[in-house]
mmCIF file of C-alpha atoms in Angstrom:
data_model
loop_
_atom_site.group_PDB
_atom_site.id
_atom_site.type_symbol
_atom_site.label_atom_id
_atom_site.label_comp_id
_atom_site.label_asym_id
_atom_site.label_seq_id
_atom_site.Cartn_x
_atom_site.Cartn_y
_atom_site.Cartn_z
ATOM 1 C CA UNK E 1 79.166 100.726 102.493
ATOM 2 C CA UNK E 2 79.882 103.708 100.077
ATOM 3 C CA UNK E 3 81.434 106.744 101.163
ATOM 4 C CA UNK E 4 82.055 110.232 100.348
ATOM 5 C CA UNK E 5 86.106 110.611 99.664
ATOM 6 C CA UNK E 6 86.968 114.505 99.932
ATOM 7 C CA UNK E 7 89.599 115.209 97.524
ATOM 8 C CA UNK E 8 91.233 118.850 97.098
ATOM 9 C CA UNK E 9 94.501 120.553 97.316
ATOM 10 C CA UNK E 10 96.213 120.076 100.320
ATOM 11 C CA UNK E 11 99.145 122.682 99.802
ATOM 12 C CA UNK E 12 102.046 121.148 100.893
ATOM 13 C CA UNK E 13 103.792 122.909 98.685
ATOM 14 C CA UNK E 14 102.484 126.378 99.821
ATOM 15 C CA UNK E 15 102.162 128.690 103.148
ATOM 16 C CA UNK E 16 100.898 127.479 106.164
ATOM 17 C CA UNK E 17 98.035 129.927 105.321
ATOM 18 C CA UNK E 18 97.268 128.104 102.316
ATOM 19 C CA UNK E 19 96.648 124.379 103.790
ATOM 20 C CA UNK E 20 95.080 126.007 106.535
ATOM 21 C CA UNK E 21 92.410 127.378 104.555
ATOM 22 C CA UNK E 22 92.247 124.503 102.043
ATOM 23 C CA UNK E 23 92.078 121.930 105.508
ATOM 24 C CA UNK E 24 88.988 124.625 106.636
ATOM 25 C CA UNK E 25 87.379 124.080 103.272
ATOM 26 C CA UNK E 26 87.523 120.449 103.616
ATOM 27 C CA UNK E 27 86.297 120.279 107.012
ATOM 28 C CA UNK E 28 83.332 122.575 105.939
ATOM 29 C CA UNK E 29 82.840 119.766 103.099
ATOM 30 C CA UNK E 30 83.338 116.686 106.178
ATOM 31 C CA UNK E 31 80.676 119.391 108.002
ATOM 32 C CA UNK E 32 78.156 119.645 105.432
ATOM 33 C CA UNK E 33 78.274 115.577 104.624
ATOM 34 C CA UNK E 34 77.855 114.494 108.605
ATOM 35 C CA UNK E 35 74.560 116.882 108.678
ATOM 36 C CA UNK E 36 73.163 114.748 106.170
ATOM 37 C CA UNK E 37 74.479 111.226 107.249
ATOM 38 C CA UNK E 38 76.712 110.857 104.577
ATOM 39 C CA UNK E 39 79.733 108.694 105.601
ATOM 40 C CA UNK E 40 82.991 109.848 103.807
ATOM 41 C CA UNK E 41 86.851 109.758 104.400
ATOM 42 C CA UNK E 42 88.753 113.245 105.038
ATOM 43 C CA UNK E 43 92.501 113.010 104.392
ATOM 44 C CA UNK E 44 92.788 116.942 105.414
ATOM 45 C CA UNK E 45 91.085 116.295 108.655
ATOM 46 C CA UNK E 46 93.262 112.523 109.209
ATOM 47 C CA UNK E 47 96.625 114.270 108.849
ATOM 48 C CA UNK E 48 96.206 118.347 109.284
ATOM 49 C CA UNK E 49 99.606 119.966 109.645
ATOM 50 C CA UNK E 50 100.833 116.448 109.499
ATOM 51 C CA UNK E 51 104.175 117.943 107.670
ATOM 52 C CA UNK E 52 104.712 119.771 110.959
ATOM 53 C CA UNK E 53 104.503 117.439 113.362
ATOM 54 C CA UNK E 54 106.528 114.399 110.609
ATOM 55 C CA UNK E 55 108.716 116.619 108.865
ATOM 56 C CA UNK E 56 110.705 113.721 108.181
ATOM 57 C CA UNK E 57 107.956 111.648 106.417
ATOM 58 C CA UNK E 58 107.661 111.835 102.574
ATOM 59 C CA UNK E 59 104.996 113.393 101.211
ATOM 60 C CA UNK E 60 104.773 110.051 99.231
ATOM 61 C CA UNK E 61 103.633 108.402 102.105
ATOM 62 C CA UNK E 62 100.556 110.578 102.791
ATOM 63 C CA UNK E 63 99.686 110.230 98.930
ATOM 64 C CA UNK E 64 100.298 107.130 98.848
ATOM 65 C CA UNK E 65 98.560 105.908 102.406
ATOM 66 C CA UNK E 66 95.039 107.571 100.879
ATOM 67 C CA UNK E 67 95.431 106.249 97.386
ATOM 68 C CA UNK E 68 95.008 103.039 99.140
ATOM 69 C CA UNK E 69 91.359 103.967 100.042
#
């Protein structure tokens, strides 16, 4: 099966107001491609805010896990 892979800034690098609104344009992206029954992969949506809730976790690994896909 093909799929969709949303790619974009994330902002990890950036204020908390900046991934959120890059994660909210992604989603919108996610939004617009499930209306029309397009399968795709979201890395925003799979690990929002992940460097919250990890803080100890690499950003390495998150690359790293979705340049695997």
């Amino acid at each position: 099966m093909s799929y969709v892979f949303i790619a974009g800034p994330y902002g990890d690098h950036g204020s908390q107001e900046s991934i959120a609104l890059n994660i909210e344009r992604a989603r919108s992206a996610a939004v617009r491609l499930a209306r029309e029954r397009i399968p795709f992969l979201c890395p925003h949506l799979n690990s929002a805010h992940f460097q919250n809730y990890t803080p100890d976790v690499p950003r390495e690994f998150w690359l790293g896990m979705y340049l695997r896909f």
